[in-house]
Short mmCIF file of C-alpha atoms in Angstrom, two decimals:
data_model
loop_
_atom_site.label_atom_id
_atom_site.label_comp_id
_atom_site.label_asym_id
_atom_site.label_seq_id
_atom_site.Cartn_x
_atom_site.Cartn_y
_atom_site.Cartn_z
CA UNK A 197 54.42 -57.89 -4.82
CA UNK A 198 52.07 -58.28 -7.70
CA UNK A 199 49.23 -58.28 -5.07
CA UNK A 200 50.41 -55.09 -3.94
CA UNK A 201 50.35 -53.62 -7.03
CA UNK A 202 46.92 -54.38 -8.00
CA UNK A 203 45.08 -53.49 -4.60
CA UNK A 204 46.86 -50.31 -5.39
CA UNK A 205 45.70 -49.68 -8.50
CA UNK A 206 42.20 -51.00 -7.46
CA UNK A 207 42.05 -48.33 -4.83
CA UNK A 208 43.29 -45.66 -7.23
CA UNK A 209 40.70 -46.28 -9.71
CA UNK A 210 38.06 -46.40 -6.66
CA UNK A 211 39.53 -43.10 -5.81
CA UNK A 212 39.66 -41.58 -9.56
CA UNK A 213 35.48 -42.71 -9.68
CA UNK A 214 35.17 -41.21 -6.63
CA UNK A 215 36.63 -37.86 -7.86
CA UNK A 216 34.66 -38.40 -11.13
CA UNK A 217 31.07 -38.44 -8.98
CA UNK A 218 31.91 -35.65 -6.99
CA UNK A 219 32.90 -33.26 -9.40
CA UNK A 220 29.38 -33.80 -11.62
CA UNK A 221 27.19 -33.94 -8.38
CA UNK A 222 25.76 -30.49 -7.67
CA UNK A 223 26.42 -29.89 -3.75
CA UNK A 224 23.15 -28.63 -2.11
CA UNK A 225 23.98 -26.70 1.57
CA UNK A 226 22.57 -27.92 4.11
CA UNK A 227 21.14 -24.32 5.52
CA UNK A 228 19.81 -25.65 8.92
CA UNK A 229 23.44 -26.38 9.83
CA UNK A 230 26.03 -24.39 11.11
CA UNK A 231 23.84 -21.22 12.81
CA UNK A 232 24.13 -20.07 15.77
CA UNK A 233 22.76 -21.89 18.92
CA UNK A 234 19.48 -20.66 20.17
CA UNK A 235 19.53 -18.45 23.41
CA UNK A 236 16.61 -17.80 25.65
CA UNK A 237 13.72 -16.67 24.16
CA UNK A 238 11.47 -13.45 23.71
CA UNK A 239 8.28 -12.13 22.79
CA UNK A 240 8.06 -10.66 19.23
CA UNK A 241 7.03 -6.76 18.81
CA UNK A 242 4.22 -7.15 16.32
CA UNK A 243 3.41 -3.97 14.18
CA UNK A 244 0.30 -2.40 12.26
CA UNK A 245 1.28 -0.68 8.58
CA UNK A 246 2.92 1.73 8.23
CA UNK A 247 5.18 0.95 11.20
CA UNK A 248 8.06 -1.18 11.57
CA UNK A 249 9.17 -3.13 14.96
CA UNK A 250 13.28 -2.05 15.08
CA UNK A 251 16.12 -3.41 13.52
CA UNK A 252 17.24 -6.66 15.76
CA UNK A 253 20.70 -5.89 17.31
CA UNK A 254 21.30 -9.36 19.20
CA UNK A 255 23.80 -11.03 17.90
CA UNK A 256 22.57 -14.63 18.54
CA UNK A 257 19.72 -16.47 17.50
CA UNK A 258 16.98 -16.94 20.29
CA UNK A 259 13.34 -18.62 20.36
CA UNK A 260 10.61 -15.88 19.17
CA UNK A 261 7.47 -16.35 20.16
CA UNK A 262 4.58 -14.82 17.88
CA UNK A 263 1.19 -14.74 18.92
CA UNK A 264 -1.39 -13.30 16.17
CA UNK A 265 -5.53 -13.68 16.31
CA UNK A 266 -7.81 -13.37 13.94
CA UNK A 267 -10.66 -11.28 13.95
CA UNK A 268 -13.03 -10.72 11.70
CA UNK A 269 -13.99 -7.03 12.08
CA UNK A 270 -16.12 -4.20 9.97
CA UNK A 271 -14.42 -1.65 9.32
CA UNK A 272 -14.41 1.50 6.15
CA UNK A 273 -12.90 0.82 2.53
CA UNK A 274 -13.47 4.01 1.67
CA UNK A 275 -15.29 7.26 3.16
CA UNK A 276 -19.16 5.96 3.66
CA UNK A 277 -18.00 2.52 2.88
CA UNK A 278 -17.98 -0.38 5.33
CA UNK A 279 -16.76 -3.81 4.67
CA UNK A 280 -16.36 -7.16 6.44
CA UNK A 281 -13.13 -7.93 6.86
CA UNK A 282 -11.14 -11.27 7.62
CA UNK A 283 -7.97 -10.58 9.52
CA UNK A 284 -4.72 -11.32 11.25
CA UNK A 285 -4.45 -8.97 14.16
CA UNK A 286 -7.38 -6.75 13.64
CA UNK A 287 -6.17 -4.79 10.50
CA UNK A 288 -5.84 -5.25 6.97
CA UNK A 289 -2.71 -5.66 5.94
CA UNK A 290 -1.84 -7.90 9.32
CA UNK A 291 0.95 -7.37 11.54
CA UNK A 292 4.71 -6.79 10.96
CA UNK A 293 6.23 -9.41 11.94
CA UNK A 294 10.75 -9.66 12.20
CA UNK A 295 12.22 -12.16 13.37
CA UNK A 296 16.40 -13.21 12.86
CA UNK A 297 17.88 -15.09 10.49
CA UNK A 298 18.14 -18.85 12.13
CA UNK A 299 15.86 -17.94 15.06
CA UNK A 300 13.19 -20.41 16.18
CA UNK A 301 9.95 -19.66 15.75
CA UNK A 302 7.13 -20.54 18.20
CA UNK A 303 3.60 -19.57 16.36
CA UNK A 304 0.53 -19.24 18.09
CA UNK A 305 -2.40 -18.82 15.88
CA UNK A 306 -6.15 -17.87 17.99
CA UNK A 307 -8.92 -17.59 16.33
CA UNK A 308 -11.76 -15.43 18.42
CA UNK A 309 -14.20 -16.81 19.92
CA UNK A 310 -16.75 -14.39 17.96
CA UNK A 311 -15.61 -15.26 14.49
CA UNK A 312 -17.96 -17.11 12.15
CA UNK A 313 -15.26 -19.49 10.00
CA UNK A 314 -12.38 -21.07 10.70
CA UNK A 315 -8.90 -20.03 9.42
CA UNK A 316 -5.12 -20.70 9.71
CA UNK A 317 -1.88 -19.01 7.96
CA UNK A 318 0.80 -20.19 5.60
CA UNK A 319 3.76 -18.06 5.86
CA UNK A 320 6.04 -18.22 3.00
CA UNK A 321 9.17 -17.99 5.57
CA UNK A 322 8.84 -21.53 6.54
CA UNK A 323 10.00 -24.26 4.90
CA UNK A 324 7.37 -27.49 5.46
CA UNK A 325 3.87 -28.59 4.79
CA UNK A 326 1.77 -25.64 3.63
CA UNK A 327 3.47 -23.19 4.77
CA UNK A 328 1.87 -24.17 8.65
CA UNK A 329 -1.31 -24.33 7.10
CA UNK A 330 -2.25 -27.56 7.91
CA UNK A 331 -0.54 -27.30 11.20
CA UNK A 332 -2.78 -23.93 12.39
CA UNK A 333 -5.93 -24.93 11.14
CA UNK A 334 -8.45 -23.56 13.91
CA UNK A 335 -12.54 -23.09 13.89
CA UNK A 336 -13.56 -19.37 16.00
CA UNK A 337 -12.36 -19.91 20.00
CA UNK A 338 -9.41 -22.02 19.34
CA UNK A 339 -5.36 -21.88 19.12
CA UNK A 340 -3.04 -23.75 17.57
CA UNK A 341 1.20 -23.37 17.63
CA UNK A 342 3.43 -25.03 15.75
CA UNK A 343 7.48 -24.22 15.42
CA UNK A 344 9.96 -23.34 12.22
CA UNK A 345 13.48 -22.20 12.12
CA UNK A 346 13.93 -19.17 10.23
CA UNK A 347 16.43 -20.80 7.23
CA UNK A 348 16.29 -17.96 4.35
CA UNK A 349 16.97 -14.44 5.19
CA UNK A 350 14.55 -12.18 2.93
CA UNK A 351 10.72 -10.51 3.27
CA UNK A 352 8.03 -12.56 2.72
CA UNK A 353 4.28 -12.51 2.62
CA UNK A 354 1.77 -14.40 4.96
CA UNK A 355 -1.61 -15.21 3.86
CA UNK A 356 -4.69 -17.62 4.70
CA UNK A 357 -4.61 -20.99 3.05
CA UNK A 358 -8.21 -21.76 4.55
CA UNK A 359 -10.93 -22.86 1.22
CA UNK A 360 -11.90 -21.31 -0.48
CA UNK A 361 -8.10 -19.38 -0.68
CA UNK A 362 -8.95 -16.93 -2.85
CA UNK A 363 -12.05 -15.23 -0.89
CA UNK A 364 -9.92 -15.39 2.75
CA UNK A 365 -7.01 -13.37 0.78
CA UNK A 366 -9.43 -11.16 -1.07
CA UNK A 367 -10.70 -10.26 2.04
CA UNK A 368 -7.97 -8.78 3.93
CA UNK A 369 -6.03 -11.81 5.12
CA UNK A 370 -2.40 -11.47 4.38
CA UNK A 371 0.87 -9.51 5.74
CA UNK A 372 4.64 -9.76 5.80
CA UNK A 373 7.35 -11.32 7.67
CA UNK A 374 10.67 -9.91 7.16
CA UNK A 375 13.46 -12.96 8.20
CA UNK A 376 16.64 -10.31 8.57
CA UNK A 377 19.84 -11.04 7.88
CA UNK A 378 22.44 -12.63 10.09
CA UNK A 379 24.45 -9.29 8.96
CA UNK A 380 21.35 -6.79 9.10
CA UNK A 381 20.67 -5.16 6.22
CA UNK A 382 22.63 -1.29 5.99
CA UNK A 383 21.07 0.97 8.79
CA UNK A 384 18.79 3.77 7.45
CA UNK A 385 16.19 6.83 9.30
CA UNK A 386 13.15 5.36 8.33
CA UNK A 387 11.68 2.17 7.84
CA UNK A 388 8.22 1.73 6.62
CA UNK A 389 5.64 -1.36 5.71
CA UNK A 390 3.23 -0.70 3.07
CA UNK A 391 0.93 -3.66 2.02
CA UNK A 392 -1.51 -3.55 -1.58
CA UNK A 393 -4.26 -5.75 -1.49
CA UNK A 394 -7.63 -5.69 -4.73
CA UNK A 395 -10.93 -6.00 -3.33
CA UNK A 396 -14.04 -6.80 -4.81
CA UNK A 397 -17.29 -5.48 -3.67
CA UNK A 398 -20.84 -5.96 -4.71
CA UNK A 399 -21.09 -2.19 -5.10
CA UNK A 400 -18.78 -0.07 -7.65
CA UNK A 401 -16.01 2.22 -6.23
CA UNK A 402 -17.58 4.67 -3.37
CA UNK A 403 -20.79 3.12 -3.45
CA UNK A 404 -21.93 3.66 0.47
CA UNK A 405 -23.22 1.04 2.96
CA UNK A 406 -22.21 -1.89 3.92
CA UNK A 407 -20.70 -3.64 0.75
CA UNK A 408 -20.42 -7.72 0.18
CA UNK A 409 -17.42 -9.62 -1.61
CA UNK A 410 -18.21 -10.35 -4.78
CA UNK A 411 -17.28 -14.11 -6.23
CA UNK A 412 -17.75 -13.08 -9.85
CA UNK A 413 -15.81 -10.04 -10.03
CA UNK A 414 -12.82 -12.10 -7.58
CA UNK A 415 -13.00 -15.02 -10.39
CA UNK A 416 -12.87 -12.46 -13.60
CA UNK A 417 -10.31 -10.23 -11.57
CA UNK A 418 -11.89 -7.42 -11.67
CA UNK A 419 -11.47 -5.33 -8.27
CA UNK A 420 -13.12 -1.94 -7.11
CA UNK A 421 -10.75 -1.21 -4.93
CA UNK A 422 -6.83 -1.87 -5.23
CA UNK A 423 -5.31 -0.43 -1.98
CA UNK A 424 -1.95 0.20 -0.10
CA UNK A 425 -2.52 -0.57 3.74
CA UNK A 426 -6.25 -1.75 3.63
CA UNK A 427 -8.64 1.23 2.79
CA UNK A 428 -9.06 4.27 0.40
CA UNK A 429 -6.27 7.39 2.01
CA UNK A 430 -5.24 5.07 4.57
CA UNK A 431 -1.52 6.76 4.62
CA UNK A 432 -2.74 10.11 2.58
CA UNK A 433 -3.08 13.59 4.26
CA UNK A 434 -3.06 13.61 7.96
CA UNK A 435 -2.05 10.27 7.36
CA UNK A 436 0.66 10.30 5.60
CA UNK A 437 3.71 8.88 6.76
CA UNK A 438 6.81 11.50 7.52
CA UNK A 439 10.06 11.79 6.61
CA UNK A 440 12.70 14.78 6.83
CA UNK A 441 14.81 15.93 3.70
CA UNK A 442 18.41 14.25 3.59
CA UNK A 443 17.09 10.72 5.80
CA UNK A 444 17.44 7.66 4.08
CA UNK A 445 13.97 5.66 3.69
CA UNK A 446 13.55 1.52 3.78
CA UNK A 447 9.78 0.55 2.11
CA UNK A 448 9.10 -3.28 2.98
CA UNK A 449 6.72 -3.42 0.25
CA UNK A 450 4.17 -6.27 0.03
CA UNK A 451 1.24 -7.41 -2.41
CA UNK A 452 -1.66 -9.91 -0.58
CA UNK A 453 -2.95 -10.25 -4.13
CA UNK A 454 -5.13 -12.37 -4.39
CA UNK A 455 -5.29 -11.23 -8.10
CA UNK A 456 -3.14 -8.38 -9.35
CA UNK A 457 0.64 -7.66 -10.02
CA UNK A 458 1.61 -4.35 -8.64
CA UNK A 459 3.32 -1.42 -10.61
CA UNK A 460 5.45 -0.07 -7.53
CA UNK A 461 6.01 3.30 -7.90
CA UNK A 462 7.40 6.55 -5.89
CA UNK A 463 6.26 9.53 -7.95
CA UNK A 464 9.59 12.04 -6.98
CA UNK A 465 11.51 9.65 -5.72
CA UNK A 466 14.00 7.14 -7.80
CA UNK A 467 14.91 3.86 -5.82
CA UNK A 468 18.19 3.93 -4.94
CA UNK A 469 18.13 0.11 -4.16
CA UNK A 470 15.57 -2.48 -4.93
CA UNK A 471 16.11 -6.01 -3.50
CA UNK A 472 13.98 -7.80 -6.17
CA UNK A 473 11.51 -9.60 -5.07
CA UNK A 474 12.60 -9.40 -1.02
CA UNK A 475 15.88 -11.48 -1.51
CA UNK A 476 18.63 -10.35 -0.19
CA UNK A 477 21.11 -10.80 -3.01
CA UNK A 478 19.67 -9.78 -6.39
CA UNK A 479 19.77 -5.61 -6.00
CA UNK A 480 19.22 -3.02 -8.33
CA UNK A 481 20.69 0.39 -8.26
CA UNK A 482 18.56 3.61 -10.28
CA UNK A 483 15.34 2.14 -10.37
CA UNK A 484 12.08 4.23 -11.32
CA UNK A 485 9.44 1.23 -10.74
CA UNK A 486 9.19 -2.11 -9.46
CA UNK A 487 7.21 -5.17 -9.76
CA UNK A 488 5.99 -6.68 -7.28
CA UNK A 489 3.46 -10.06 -7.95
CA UNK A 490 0.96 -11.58 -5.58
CA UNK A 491 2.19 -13.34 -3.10
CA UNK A 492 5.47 -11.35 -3.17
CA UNK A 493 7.46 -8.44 -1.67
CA UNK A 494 10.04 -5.86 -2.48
CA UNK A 495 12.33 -3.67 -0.75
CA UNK A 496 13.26 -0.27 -1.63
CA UNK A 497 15.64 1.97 -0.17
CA UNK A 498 15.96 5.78 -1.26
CA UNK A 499 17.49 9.58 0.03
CA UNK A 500 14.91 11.97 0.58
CA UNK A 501 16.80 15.07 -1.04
CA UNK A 502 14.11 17.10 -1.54
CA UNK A 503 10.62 18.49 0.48
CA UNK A 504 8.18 17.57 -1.07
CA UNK A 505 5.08 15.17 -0.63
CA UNK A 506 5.67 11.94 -1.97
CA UNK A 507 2.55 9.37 -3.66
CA UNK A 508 3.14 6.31 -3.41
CA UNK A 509 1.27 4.46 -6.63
CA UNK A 510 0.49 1.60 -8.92
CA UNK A 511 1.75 2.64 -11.92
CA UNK A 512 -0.49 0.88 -13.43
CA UNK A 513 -2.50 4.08 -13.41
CA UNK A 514 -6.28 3.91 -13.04
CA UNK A 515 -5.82 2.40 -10.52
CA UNK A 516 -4.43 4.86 -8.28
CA UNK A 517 -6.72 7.73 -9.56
CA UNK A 518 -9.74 5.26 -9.98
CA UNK A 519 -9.32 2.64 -7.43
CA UNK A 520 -7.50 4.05 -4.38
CA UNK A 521 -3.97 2.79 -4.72
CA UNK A 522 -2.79 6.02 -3.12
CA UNK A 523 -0.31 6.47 -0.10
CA UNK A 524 1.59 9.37 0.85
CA UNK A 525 5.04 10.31 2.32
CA UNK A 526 5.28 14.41 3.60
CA UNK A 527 9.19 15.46 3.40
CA UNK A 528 9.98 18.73 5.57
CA UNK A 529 12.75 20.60 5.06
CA UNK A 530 14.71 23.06 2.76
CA UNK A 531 14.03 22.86 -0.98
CA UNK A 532 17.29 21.97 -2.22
CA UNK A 533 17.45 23.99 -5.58
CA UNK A 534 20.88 22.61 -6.79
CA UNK A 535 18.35 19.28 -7.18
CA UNK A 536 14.70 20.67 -7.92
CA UNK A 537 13.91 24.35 -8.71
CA UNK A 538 10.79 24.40 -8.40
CA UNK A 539 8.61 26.42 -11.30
CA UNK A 540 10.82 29.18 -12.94
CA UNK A 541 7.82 30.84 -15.18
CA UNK A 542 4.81 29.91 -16.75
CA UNK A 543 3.44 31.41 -20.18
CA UNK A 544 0.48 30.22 -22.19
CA UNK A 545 0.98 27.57 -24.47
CA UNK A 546 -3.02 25.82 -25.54
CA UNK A 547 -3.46 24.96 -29.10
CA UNK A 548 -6.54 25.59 -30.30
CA UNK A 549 -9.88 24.12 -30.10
CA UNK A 550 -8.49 22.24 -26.91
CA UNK A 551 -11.19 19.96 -26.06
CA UNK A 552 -12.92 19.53 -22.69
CA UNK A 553 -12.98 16.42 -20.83
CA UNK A 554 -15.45 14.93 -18.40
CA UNK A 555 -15.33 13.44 -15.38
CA UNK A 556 -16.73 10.26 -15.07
CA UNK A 557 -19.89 10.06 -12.54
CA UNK A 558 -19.01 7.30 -9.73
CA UNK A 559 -22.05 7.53 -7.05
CA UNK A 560 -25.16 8.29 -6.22
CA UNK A 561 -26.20 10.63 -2.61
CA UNK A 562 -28.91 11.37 -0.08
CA UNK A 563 -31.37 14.18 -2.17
CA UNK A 564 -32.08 16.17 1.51
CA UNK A 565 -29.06 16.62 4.13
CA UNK A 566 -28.84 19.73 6.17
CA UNK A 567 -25.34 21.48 7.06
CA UNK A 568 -23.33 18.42 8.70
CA UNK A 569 -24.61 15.92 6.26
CA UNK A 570 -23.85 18.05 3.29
CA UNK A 571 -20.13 18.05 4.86
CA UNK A 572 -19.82 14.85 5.54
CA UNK A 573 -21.02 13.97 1.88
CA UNK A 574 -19.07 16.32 0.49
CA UNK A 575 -15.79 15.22 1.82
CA UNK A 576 -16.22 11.57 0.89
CA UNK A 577 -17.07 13.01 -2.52
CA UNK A 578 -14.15 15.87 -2.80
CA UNK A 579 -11.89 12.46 -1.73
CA UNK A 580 -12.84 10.17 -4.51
CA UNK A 581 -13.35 13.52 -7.54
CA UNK A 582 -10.89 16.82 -6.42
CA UNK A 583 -8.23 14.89 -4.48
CA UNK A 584 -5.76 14.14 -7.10
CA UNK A 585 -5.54 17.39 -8.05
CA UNK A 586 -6.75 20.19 -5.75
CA UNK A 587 -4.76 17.46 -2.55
CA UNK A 588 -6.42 16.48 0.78
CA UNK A 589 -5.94 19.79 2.41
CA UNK A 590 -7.06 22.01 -0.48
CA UNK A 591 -3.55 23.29 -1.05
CA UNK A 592 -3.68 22.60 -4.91
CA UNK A 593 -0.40 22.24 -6.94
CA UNK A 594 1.78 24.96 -7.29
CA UNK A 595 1.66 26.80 -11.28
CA UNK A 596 -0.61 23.48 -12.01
CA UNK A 597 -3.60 23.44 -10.13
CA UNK A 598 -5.52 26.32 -7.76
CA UNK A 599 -5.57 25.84 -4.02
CA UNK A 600 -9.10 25.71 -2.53
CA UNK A 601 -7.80 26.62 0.64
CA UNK A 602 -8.35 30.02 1.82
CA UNK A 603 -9.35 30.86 -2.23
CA UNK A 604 -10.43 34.31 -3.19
CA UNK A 605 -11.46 33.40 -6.32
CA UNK A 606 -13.60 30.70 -4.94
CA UNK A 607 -15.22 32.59 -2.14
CA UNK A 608 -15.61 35.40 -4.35
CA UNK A 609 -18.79 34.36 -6.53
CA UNK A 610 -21.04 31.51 -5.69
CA UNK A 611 -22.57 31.17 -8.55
CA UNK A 612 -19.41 31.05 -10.70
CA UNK A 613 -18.31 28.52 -8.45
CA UNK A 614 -20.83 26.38 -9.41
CA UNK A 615 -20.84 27.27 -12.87
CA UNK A 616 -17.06 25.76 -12.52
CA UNK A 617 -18.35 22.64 -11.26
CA UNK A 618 -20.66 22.41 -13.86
CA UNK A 619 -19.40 23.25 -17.56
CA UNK A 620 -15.51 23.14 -16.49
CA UNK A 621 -13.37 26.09 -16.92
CA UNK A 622 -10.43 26.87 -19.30
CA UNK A 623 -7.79 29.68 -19.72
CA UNK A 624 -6.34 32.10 -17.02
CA UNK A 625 -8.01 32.54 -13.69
CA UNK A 626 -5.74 34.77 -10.91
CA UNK A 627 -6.32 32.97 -7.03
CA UNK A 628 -4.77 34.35 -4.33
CA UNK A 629 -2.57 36.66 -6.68
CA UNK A 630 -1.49 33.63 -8.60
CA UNK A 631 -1.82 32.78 -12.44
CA UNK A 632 -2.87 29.75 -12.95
CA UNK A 633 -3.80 27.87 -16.98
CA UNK A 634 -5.10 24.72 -16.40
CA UNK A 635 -8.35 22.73 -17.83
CA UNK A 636 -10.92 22.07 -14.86
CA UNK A 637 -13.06 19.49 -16.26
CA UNK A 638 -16.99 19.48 -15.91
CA UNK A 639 -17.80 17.14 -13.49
CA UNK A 640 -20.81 14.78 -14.67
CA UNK A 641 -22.47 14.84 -11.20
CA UNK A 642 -26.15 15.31 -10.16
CA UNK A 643 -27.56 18.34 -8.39
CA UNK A 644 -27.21 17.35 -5.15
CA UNK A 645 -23.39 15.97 -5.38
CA UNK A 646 -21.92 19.31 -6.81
CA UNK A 647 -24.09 20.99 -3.78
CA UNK A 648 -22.52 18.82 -1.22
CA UNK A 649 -19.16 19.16 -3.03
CA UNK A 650 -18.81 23.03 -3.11
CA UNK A 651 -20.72 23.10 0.86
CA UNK A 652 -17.37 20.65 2.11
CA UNK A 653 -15.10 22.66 -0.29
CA UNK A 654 -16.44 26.58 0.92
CA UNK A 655 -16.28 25.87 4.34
CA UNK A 656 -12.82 23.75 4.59
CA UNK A 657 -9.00 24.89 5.17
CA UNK A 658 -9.63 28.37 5.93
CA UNK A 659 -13.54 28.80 4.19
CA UNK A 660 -16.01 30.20 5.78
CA UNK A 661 -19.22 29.96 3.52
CA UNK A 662 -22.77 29.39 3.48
CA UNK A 663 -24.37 25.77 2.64
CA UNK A 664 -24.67 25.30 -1.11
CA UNK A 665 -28.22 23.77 -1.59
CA UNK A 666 -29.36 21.43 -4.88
CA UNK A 667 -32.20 24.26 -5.97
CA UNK A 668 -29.39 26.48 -6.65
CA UNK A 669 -27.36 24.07 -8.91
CA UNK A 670 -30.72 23.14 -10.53
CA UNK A 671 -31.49 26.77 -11.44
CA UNK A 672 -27.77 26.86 -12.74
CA UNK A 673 -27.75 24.35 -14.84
CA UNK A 674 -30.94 25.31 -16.56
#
């Protein structure tokens, strides 16, 4: 009996240590476990910013098989500005890539045969060595595959890992793979992939020709550029991705880095829902701007109630209006007034001895171009000076700034025009039987910039003018 007893109470204390362990061990889930079996297989749809492949509507978990080459290509940074660029699929940022929650991945990784360096990708969706770095490392004409299971749902950026790091992300090499949800995420109109990247280039911002990377300014961080979807207006204008008032709008936002934390901003727009830092279960509701680090993603989700046309910035200003982080989304529809009136009046209100403000001079042009030249010139010029406030199409900003576009006070007087560009102008001016009281700064340009300028400008959206020639800025300014 008394043997009984004490096996009894050996086994209960074995049990109460037992207990003990357990409760003060944290219990880490195994994630690779318990999803659904894979089925079949299929190729994934791979996608150039802005566009989005479609939501995935199987509801079990196949083999996806990715297949994404590197090309090293020159292509424009800006308007007269070419660049070398390293990249995955041809474009900078690479492809959109979805895949599903606890799919298998099958990566294929080609380098082209005309490349000059070798390359390979770390994908911060997979968890193992390097991301696949070490597994896709490949020298120009070969491929290299390797597998991962999708394990955590969320969007995530994809980058080169080759050395030196830095220089292969500075130069265009990175892009975003969004691992959806077993559940899918809500279903809205629009879904759109928008990537910022800083570049550094041996010439300052605009300066034409072909430009080089530029160690130095990489290592001091110090970009040029800082751009949404690989080059100055990429999405702006004619480019500009569309939207209709009243649809519901998903951004898979990325940042490539290498350097630079991003600002995110929708100027109009508040974000409805932000899934910090592309997880899926940290969201904020109301929020006017979002960070967004190198390396990393967000996603926002908003209601377009109102027409309008959207910029998509860096908040952290200058470089938006100095640097090209500038993207656009047009809303049509009704102007819904119970939101956004519009302007109601304007009066006058300038204190005095308001002070002019210059324009800061940011490149040099060709001294002698006839008619085409001078607009070419000119509209690489209006893009990086008048833009931000007269708009890509001339249309100006209603009670703010004067449309360009089909002007009669422009057209009007030549010489005043130049004047304008000149010495700046201040106080009431009527266009197009519109009051407008704004400050036009001077613009510290030479001769044959404000010629090439007011040539694009006068014969543009409507214009119909004679070529504005250097002489006749000289005389002016004299």
């Amino acid at each position: 009996m008394k043997t009984i007893v004490n096996v009894l109470i050996s086994s209960l204390a074995i049990f109460m240590l037992m207990s003990c362990s357990d409760t003060n061990q944290e219990v880490i889930p195994d994630r690779s476990k318990g999803l659904t079996e894979i089925q079949g297989e299929e190729i994934a749809q791979l996608t150039d910013a802005p566009n989005v492949p479609p939501p995935i509507n199987r509801t079990h978990n196949t083999k996806v098989i990715v297949k994404l080459e590197v090309k090293e290509v020159v292509k424009e940074i800006a308007e007269g500005v070419q660049y070398t660029f390293w990249t995955f699929g041809g474009s900078v940022p690479g492809k959109f890539i979805r895949v599903k929650e606890g799919d298998l991945v099958e990566f294929h990784l080609m380098n082209h045969p005309d490349n000059k360096l070798p390359h390979n990708i770390d994908l911060h969706s997979v968890t193992g060595q390097g991301g696949g770095a070490g597994a896709t490392f490949v020298a120009p004409g070969q491929e290299a595959e390797f597998k991962f299971k999708a394990v955590n749902p969320g969007l995530y950026i994809y980058h080169c890992a080759t050395a030196p790091v830095g220089m292969h992300i500075a130069n265009g090499m990175y892009g975003l793979i969004y691992v959806e949800p077993k559940e899918g995420l809500p279903k809205v109109d629009k879904e759109f992939y928008v990537c910022q990247g800083d570049f550094y280039t041996v010439g300052k911002f605009g300066e034409t020709g072909l430009q080089a990377f530029d160690m130095e300014k990489a290592i001091r961080e110090q970009p040029d550029y800082v751009l949404f979807n690989g080059s100055v207006g990429a999405n702006v204008g004619a480019n500009a991705m569309k939207a209709k008032v009243g649809e519901k709008i998903r951004l898979f936002i990325g940042n490539g880095g290498p350097n630079l934390v991003s600002s995110f901003h929708v100027i109009g727009e508040i974000f409805d829902r932000v899934y910090v830092e592309g997880g899926t279960k940290t969201i904020n509701e109301n929020v006017q701007t979002t960070l967004v680090p190198a390396g990393g993603s967000a996603i926002v989700e908003f209601t377009a109630e109102v027409a309008s046309t959207l910029n998509l910035v860096d908040h952290s200003i200058f470089r938006t209006f100095n640097k090209g982080a500038l993207a656009q989304i047009e809303v049509k529809g009704n102007l819904n007034k119970d939101i956004f009136t519009g302007n109601e009046f304007t009066k006058v209100y300038m204190l005095e001895g308001a002070a002019m403000q210059e324009h800061s001079k940011t490149v040099k042009t060709p001294t002698v171009l006839d008619m085409a030249g001078s607009m070419k010139e000119g509209a690489r010029l209006y893009t990086q000076n008048c833009m931000s406030c007269h708009q890509s199409k001339g249309e100006g900003v209603a009670q703010a700034f004067p449309p360009l576009a089909k002007s009669d006070y422009l057209m009007a007087d030549k010489k005043r025009a130049i004047n304008i560009l000149l010495h700046g102008l201040e106080g009431n001016i009527k266009v197009n039987g519109q009051t407008y009281n704004s400050i036009m700064p001077k613009l510290t340009l030479n001769d044959e910039e404000i010629a090439n300028i007011l040539t694009y400008v006068r014969n543009s959206w409507g214009n119909k003018g004679d070529q504005v020639l250097a002489n006749e800025v000289k005389a002016l300014r004299k």
